[in-house]
Amino acid sequence: SDTEVLLSLLASVGLSGLAEARGMWALTWLDLTRRRLVAARDRYGKKPLFYVASSSDIVLASEIGALGAMLGGPFALRDEALAMFLSEGWLLPRPDGTTHLQGVREVRPGHALVIDLDTWTFDEAPIDGLWPAPLPNGNLADCLIGAVADRLVSDRPVGLRAPAAVGVVGY
């Protein structure tokens, strides 16, 4: 799977290697050598990663419902979240990683949560070079063409063939 590639990158380069990763991903990595647990997300946060931590435990999941199932029940709604939902009609992600539910946090997009297993200290910081994503040569058109080309990679001949007049040849 693609996660295997990320774990290989982490094992060979370390956490800073995630700055080179492209695409959407969320992962946890138990680094026994450094005695730490790492939870990280891609720069856009397309894949969710939530957690609940106490003084001795941490539960991580891609869905809040899984956290509730593991911990024995639903979570209470934060008062300010209810006020926002009633006035605005939606709940937005918060920049500090808190969610609309009490005690539930998310690993922020483009960040890594590093938990020292010996001291049980938590440190969440941006992954160096991961955010913001620089444009190659400052050219948006080149960036867009590169992003589309990256997503056309497949082990099967899949894609669209546009008429030559459009300027796209092959797939």
mmCIF file of N, CA and C in Angstrom, residues 44-141:
data_model
loop_
_atom_site.group_PDB
_atom_site.id
_atom_site.type_symbol
_atom_site.label_atom_id
_atom_site.label_comp_id
_atom_site.label_asym_id
_atom_site.label_seq_id
_atom_site.Cartn_x
_atom_site.Cartn_y
_atom_site.Cartn_z
ATOM 1 N N TYR A 44 -2.663 19.116 3.323
ATOM 2 C CA TYR A 44 -4.024 19.606 3.170
ATOM 3 C C TYR A 44 -4.999 18.969 4.138
ATOM 4 N N GLY A 45 -4.577 17.944 4.837
ATOM 5 C CA GLY A 45 -5.442 17.306 5.816
ATOM 6 C C GLY A 45 -6.603 16.549 5.196
ATOM 7 N N LYS A 46 -6.396 15.999 4.001
ATOM 8 C CA LYS A 46 -7.469 15.267 3.327
ATOM 9 C C LYS A 46 -7.886 14.027 4.105
ATOM 10 N N LYS A 47 -6.927 13.383 4.745
ATOM 11 C CA LYS A 47 -7.223 12.200 5.559
ATOM 12 C C LYS A 47 -7.284 12.632 7.021
ATOM 13 N N PRO A 48 -8.376 12.360 7.697
ATOM 14 C CA PRO A 48 -8.501 12.799 9.094
ATOM 15 C C PRO A 48 -7.683 11.929 10.045
ATOM 16 N N LEU A 49 -7.315 12.498 11.180
ATOM 17 C CA LEU A 49 -6.632 11.754 12.236
ATOM 18 C C LEU A 49 -6.968 12.419 13.570
ATOM 19 N N PHE A 50 -7.836 11.767 14.336
ATOM 20 C CA PHE A 50 -8.320 12.290 15.610
ATOM 21 C C PHE A 50 -7.680 11.521 16.751
ATOM 22 N N TYR A 51 -7.653 12.159 17.931
ATOM 23 C CA TYR A 51 -7.132 11.453 19.097
ATOM 24 C C TYR A 51 -7.737 11.985 20.388
ATOM 25 N N VAL A 52 -7.716 11.105 21.387
ATOM 26 C CA VAL A 52 -8.087 11.446 22.757
ATOM 27 C C VAL A 52 -6.934 10.968 23.617
ATOM 28 N N ALA A 53 -6.420 11.856 24.449
ATOM 29 C CA ALA A 53 -5.276 11.500 25.291
ATOM 30 C C ALA A 53 -5.589 11.769 26.755
ATOM 31 N N SER A 54 -5.058 10.907 27.600
ATOM 32 C CA SER A 54 -5.153 11.101 29.046
ATOM 33 C C SER A 54 -3.730 11.109 29.603
ATOM 34 N N SER A 55 -3.617 11.058 30.900
ATOM 35 C CA SER A 55 -2.288 11.070 31.520
ATOM 36 C C SER A 55 -1.533 9.767 31.308
ATOM 37 N N SER A 56 -2.208 8.739 30.805
ATOM 38 C CA SER A 56 -1.522 7.450 30.615
ATOM 39 C C SER A 56 -1.857 6.732 29.313
ATOM 40 N N ASP A 57 -2.850 7.221 28.577
ATOM 41 C CA ASP A 57 -3.298 6.528 27.371
ATOM 42 C C ASP A 57 -3.525 7.516 26.232
ATOM 43 N N ILE A 58 -3.479 6.964 25.025
ATOM 44 C CA ILE A 58 -3.874 7.736 23.848
ATOM 45 C C ILE A 58 -4.585 6.778 22.899
ATOM 46 N N VAL A 59 -5.662 7.261 22.312
ATOM 47 C CA VAL A 59 -6.412 6.499 21.320
ATOM 48 C C VAL A 59 -6.463 7.361 20.070
ATOM 49 N N LEU A 60 -6.055 6.785 18.939
ATOM 50 C CA LEU A 60 -6.036 7.500 17.659
ATOM 51 C C LEU A 60 -6.931 6.764 16.674
ATOM 52 N N ALA A 61 -7.608 7.525 15.813
ATOM 53 C CA ALA A 61 -8.460 6.913 14.795
ATOM 54 C C ALA A 61 -8.743 7.915 13.689
ATOM 55 N N SER A 62 -9.133 7.396 12.545
ATOM 56 C CA SER A 62 -9.482 8.272 11.427
ATOM 57 C C SER A 62 -10.930 8.747 11.520
ATOM 58 N N GLU A 63 -11.696 8.188 12.437
ATOM 59 C CA GLU A 63 -13.086 8.603 12.622
ATOM 60 C C GLU A 63 -13.370 8.791 14.104
ATOM 61 N N ILE A 64 -14.108 9.827 14.429
ATOM 62 C CA ILE A 64 -14.442 10.103 15.822
ATOM 63 C C ILE A 64 -15.286 8.976 16.402
ATOM 64 N N GLY A 65 -16.143 8.376 15.584
ATOM 65 C CA GLY A 65 -16.983 7.275 16.055
ATOM 66 C C GLY A 65 -16.168 6.111 16.594
ATOM 67 N N ALA A 66 -15.008 5.848 15.968
ATOM 68 C CA ALA A 66 -14.140 4.766 16.443
ATOM 69 C C ALA A 66 -13.553 5.104 17.808
ATOM 70 N N LEU A 67 -13.259 6.376 18.048
ATOM 71 C CA LEU A 67 -12.770 6.784 19.364
ATOM 72 C C LEU A 67 -13.844 6.537 20.420
ATOM 73 N N GLY A 68 -15.070 6.922 20.095
ATOM 74 C CA GLY A 68 -16.177 6.707 21.022
ATOM 75 C C GLY A 68 -16.409 5.233 21.306
ATOM 76 N N ALA A 69 -16.308 4.400 20.274
ATOM 77 C CA ALA A 69 -16.496 2.958 20.460
ATOM 78 C C ALA A 69 -15.405 2.383 21.362
ATOM 79 N N MET A 70 -14.195 2.846 21.198
ATOM 80 C CA MET A 70 -13.079 2.347 21.998
ATOM 81 C C MET A 70 -13.167 2.818 23.445
ATOM 82 N N LEU A 71 -13.635 4.041 23.632
ATOM 83 C CA LEU A 71 -13.646 4.631 24.967
ATOM 84 C C LEU A 71 -14.984 4.509 25.679
ATOM 85 N N GLY A 72 -15.948 3.868 25.041
ATOM 86 C CA GLY A 72 -17.191 3.547 25.732
ATOM 87 C C GLY A 72 -18.295 4.574 25.684
ATOM 88 N N GLY A 73 -18.395 5.332 24.638
ATOM 89 C CA GLY A 73 -19.553 6.208 24.548
ATOM 90 C C GLY A 73 -19.325 7.456 23.742
ATOM 91 N N PRO A 74 -20.387 8.233 23.543
ATOM 92 C CA PRO A 74 -20.269 9.474 22.768
ATOM 93 C C PRO A 74 -19.580 10.565 23.586
ATOM 94 N N PHE A 75 -19.138 11.599 22.891
ATOM 95 C CA PHE A 75 -18.471 12.733 23.517
ATOM 96 C C PHE A 75 -19.447 13.898 23.609
ATOM 97 N N ALA A 76 -19.266 14.719 24.627
ATOM 98 C CA ALA A 76 -20.122 15.894 24.798
ATOM 99 C C ALA A 76 -19.710 16.981 23.808
ATOM 100 N N LEU A 77 -20.697 17.718 23.336
ATOM 101 C CA LEU A 77 -20.471 18.826 22.417
ATOM 102 C C LEU A 77 -19.953 20.030 23.201
ATOM 103 N N ARG A 78 -18.962 20.699 22.674
ATOM 104 C CA ARG A 78 -18.432 21.915 23.311
ATOM 105 C C ARG A 78 -19.465 23.034 23.171
ATOM 106 N N ASP A 79 -19.618 23.836 24.219
ATOM 107 C CA ASP A 79 -20.621 24.909 24.210
ATOM 108 C C ASP A 79 -20.436 25.866 23.045
ATOM 109 N N GLU A 80 -19.190 26.295 22.794
ATOM 110 C CA GLU A 80 -18.969 27.256 21.715
ATOM 111 C C GLU A 80 -19.231 26.639 20.345
ATOM 112 N N ALA A 81 -19.070 25.319 20.227
ATOM 113 C CA ALA A 81 -19.351 24.650 18.959
ATOM 114 C C ALA A 81 -20.857 24.652 18.692
ATOM 115 N N LEU A 82 -21.630 24.421 19.722
ATOM 116 C CA LEU A 82 -23.077 24.441 19.563
ATOM 117 C C LEU A 82 -23.537 25.838 19.143
ATOM 118 N N ALA A 83 -22.986 26.860 19.774
ATOM 119 C CA ALA A 83 -23.353 28.239 19.409
ATOM 120 C C ALA A 83 -22.990 28.521 17.952
ATOM 121 N N MET A 84 -21.823 28.069 17.503
ATOM 122 C CA MET A 84 -21.422 28.301 16.113
ATOM 123 C C MET A 84 -22.348 27.573 15.158
ATOM 124 N N PHE A 85 -22.684 26.323 15.488
ATOM 125 C CA PHE A 85 -23.553 25.555 14.607
ATOM 126 C C PHE A 85 -24.930 26.211 14.499
ATOM 127 N N LEU A 86 -25.471 26.669 15.624
ATOM 128 C CA LEU A 86 -26.796 27.284 15.606
ATOM 129 C C LEU A 86 -26.797 28.629 14.880
ATOM 130 N N SER A 87 -25.702 29.373 14.970
ATOM 131 C CA SER A 87 -25.678 30.688 14.307
ATOM 132 C C SER A 87 -25.201 30.622 12.860
ATOM 133 N N GLU A 88 -24.236 29.743 12.582
ATOM 134 C CA GLU A 88 -23.638 29.687 11.243
ATOM 135 C C GLU A 88 -24.120 28.509 10.398
ATOM 136 N N GLY A 89 -24.568 27.440 11.051
ATOM 137 C CA GLY A 89 -25.060 26.284 10.318
ATOM 138 C C GLY A 89 -24.009 25.248 9.992
ATOM 139 N N TRP A 90 -22.792 25.426 10.492
ATOM 140 C CA TRP A 90 -21.732 24.445 10.243
ATOM 141 C C TRP A 90 -20.690 24.505 11.351
ATOM 142 N N LEU A 91 -19.826 23.517 11.350
ATOM 143 C CA LEU A 91 -18.708 23.461 12.295
ATOM 144 C C LEU A 91 -17.420 23.410 11.496
ATOM 145 N N LEU A 92 -16.551 24.356 11.718
ATOM 146 C CA LEU A 92 -15.290 24.421 10.988
ATOM 147 C C LEU A 92 -14.165 23.831 11.824
ATOM 148 N N PRO A 93 -13.143 23.277 11.164
ATOM 149 C CA PRO A 93 -11.968 22.832 11.922
ATOM 150 C C PRO A 93 -11.328 24.034 12.613
ATOM 151 N N ARG A 94 -10.793 23.804 13.793
ATOM 152 C CA ARG A 94 -10.172 24.892 14.545
ATOM 153 C C ARG A 94 -8.659 24.867 14.327
ATOM 154 N N PRO A 95 -8.044 26.013 14.216
ATOM 155 C CA PRO A 95 -6.605 26.064 13.953
ATOM 156 C C PRO A 95 -5.747 25.443 15.044
ATOM 157 N N ASP A 96 -6.272 25.352 16.271
ATOM 158 C CA ASP A 96 -5.467 24.811 17.369
ATOM 159 C C ASP A 96 -5.595 23.295 17.527
ATOM 160 N N GLY A 97 -6.377 22.642 16.683
ATOM 161 C CA GLY A 97 -6.515 21.194 16.739
ATOM 162 C C GLY A 97 -7.676 20.696 17.576
ATOM 163 N N THR A 98 -8.375 21.583 18.283
ATOM 164 C CA THR A 98 -9.545 21.142 19.029
ATOM 165 C C THR A 98 -10.680 20.881 18.043
ATOM 166 N N THR A 99 -11.598 20.055 18.443
ATOM 167 C CA THR A 99 -12.763 19.758 17.613
ATOM 168 C C THR A 99 -14.014 20.278 18.303
ATOM 169 N N HIS A 100 -15.148 20.000 17.744
ATOM 170 C CA HIS A 100 -16.421 20.417 18.327
ATOM 171 C C HIS A 100 -16.825 19.537 19.506
ATOM 172 N N LEU A 101 -16.062 18.485 19.778
ATOM 173 C CA LEU A 101 -16.362 17.569 20.879
ATOM 174 C C LEU A 101 -15.337 17.702 21.998
ATOM 175 N N GLN A 102 -15.800 17.676 23.229
ATOM 176 C CA GLN A 102 -14.918 17.818 24.380
ATOM 177 C C GLN A 102 -13.937 16.657 24.456
ATOM 178 N N GLY A 103 -12.658 16.983 24.589
ATOM 179 C CA GLY A 103 -11.619 15.977 24.753
ATOM 180 C C GLY A 103 -11.090 15.376 23.467
ATOM 181 N N VAL A 104 -11.734 15.660 22.340
ATOM 182 C CA VAL A 104 -11.300 15.101 21.058
ATOM 183 C C VAL A 104 -10.501 16.164 20.308
ATOM 184 N N ARG A 105 -9.300 15.789 19.896
ATOM 185 C CA ARG A 105 -8.434 16.684 19.127
ATOM 186 C C ARG A 105 -8.143 16.040 17.783
ATOM 187 N N GLU A 106 -7.635 16.842 16.859
ATOM 188 C CA GLU A 106 -7.171 16.310 15.584
ATOM 189 C C GLU A 106 -5.719 16.709 15.393
ATOM 190 N N VAL A 107 -4.966 15.838 14.733
ATOM 191 C CA VAL A 107 -3.634 16.230 14.303
ATOM 192 C C VAL A 107 -3.879 17.211 13.160
ATOM 193 N N ARG A 108 -3.306 18.396 13.265
ATOM 194 C CA ARG A 108 -3.583 19.439 12.278
ATOM 195 C C ARG A 108 -2.933 19.113 10.936
ATOM 196 N N PRO A 109 -3.534 19.565 9.838
ATOM 197 C CA PRO A 109 -2.939 19.337 8.524
ATOM 198 C C PRO A 109 -1.501 19.852 8.458
ATOM 199 N N GLY A 110 -0.624 19.048 7.848
ATOM 200 C CA GLY A 110 0.762 19.445 7.695
ATOM 201 C C GLY A 110 1.566 19.404 8.973
ATOM 202 N N HIS A 111 1.056 18.727 9.986
ATOM 203 C CA HIS A 111 1.710 18.670 11.286
ATOM 204 C C HIS A 111 2.002 17.232 11.692
ATOM 205 N N ALA A 112 2.915 17.110 12.627
ATOM 206 C CA ALA A 112 3.208 15.822 13.255
ATOM 207 C C ALA A 112 3.067 15.988 14.755
ATOM 208 N N LEU A 113 2.349 15.086 15.375
ATOM 209 C CA LEU A 113 2.237 15.008 16.822
ATOM 210 C C LEU A 113 3.254 13.968 17.263
ATOM 211 N N VAL A 114 4.205 14.380 18.093
ATOM 212 C CA VAL A 114 5.244 13.472 18.571
ATOM 213 C C VAL A 114 5.054 13.291 20.066
ATOM 214 N N ILE A 115 4.881 12.036 20.481
ATOM 215 C CA ILE A 115 4.671 11.714 21.886
ATOM 216 C C ILE A 115 5.896 10.970 22.390
ATOM 217 N N ASP A 116 6.569 11.557 23.369
ATOM 218 C CA ASP A 116 7.715 10.910 24.003
ATOM 219 C C ASP A 116 7.162 9.858 24.960
ATOM 220 N N LEU A 117 7.469 8.599 24.721
ATOM 221 C CA LEU A 117 6.892 7.516 25.508
ATOM 222 C C LEU A 117 7.480 7.420 26.912
ATOM 223 N N ASP A 118 8.672 7.972 27.125
ATOM 224 C CA ASP A 118 9.282 7.927 28.457
ATOM 225 C C ASP A 118 8.740 9.019 29.372
ATOM 226 N N THR A 119 8.523 10.208 28.831
ATOM 227 C CA THR A 119 8.052 11.336 29.650
ATOM 228 C C THR A 119 6.570 11.632 29.459
ATOM 229 N N TRP A 120 5.947 10.992 28.466
ATOM 230 C CA TRP A 120 4.548 11.199 28.098
ATOM 231 C C TRP A 120 4.272 12.678 27.829
ATOM 232 N N THR A 121 5.186 13.306 27.088
ATOM 233 C CA THR A 121 4.995 14.688 26.671
ATOM 234 C C THR A 121 4.599 14.707 25.201
ATOM 235 N N PHE A 122 3.771 15.670 24.850
ATOM 236 C CA PHE A 122 3.223 15.794 23.506
ATOM 237 C C PHE A 122 3.770 17.053 22.860
ATOM 238 N N ASP A 123 4.221 16.939 21.640
ATOM 239 C CA ASP A 123 4.714 18.095 20.900
ATOM 240 C C ASP A 123 4.153 18.009 19.487
ATOM 241 N N GLU A 124 3.352 19.001 19.109
ATOM 242 C CA GLU A 124 2.818 19.029 17.746
ATOM 243 C C GLU A 124 3.425 20.219 17.025
ATOM 244 N N ALA A 125 4.038 19.947 15.891
ATOM 245 C CA ALA A 125 4.705 21.008 15.142
ATOM 246 C C ALA A 125 4.550 20.754 13.657
ATOM 247 N N PRO A 126 4.651 21.825 12.851
ATOM 248 C CA PRO A 126 4.612 21.637 11.399
ATOM 249 C C PRO A 126 5.775 20.755 10.954
ATOM 250 N N ILE A 127 5.513 19.942 9.961
ATOM 251 C CA ILE A 127 6.583 19.138 9.381
ATOM 252 C C ILE A 127 7.406 20.079 8.520
ATOM 253 N N ASP A 128 8.688 20.168 8.780
ATOM 254 C CA ASP A 128 9.556 21.114 8.080
ATOM 255 C C ASP A 128 9.361 21.028 6.575
ATOM 256 N N GLY A 129 9.116 22.155 5.966
ATOM 257 C CA GLY A 129 8.992 22.227 4.518
ATOM 258 C C GLY A 129 7.669 21.707 3.975
ATOM 259 N N LEU A 130 6.779 21.230 4.845
ATOM 260 C CA LEU A 130 5.541 20.644 4.345
ATOM 261 C C LEU A 130 4.493 21.711 4.047
ATOM 262 N N TRP A 131 4.514 22.799 4.773
ATOM 263 C CA TRP A 131 3.490 23.820 4.602
ATOM 264 C C TRP A 131 4.134 25.182 4.636
ATOM 265 N N PRO A 132 3.886 26.070 3.745
ATOM 266 C CA PRO A 132 3.074 25.888 2.550
ATOM 267 C C PRO A 132 3.843 25.169 1.445
ATOM 268 N N ALA A 133 3.113 24.616 0.524
ATOM 269 C CA ALA A 133 3.739 23.909 -0.588
ATOM 270 C C ALA A 133 4.246 24.925 -1.603
ATOM 271 N N PRO A 134 5.547 24.942 -1.863
ATOM 272 C CA PRO A 134 6.068 25.923 -2.827
ATOM 273 C C PRO A 134 5.710 25.539 -4.261
ATOM 274 N N LEU A 135 5.527 26.532 -5.087
ATOM 275 C CA LEU A 135 5.290 26.285 -6.511
ATOM 276 C C LEU A 135 6.628 26.061 -7.199
ATOM 277 N N PRO A 136 6.730 25.028 -8.049
ATOM 278 C CA PRO A 136 7.994 24.837 -8.763
ATOM 279 C C PRO A 136 8.266 26.020 -9.688
ATOM 280 N N ASN A 137 9.391 26.639 -9.518
ATOM 281 C CA ASN A 137 9.788 27.807 -10.302
ATOM 282 C C ASN A 137 8.768 28.941 -10.201
ATOM 283 N N GLY A 138 7.903 28.899 -9.186
ATOM 284 C CA GLY A 138 6.914 29.946 -9.019
ATOM 285 C C GLY A 138 5.849 29.959 -10.093
ATOM 286 N N ASN A 139 5.715 28.881 -10.870
ATOM 287 C CA ASN A 139 4.814 28.846 -12.014
ATOM 288 C C ASN A 139 3.620 27.945 -11.718
ATOM 289 N N LEU A 140 2.446 28.512 -11.601
ATOM 290 C CA LEU A 140 1.237 27.755 -11.283
ATOM 291 C C LEU A 140 0.892 26.744 -12.381
ATOM 292 N N ALA A 141 1.071 27.118 -13.640
ATOM 293 C CA ALA A 141 0.753 26.209 -14.749
ATOM 294 C C ALA A 141 1.611 24.949 -14.674
#
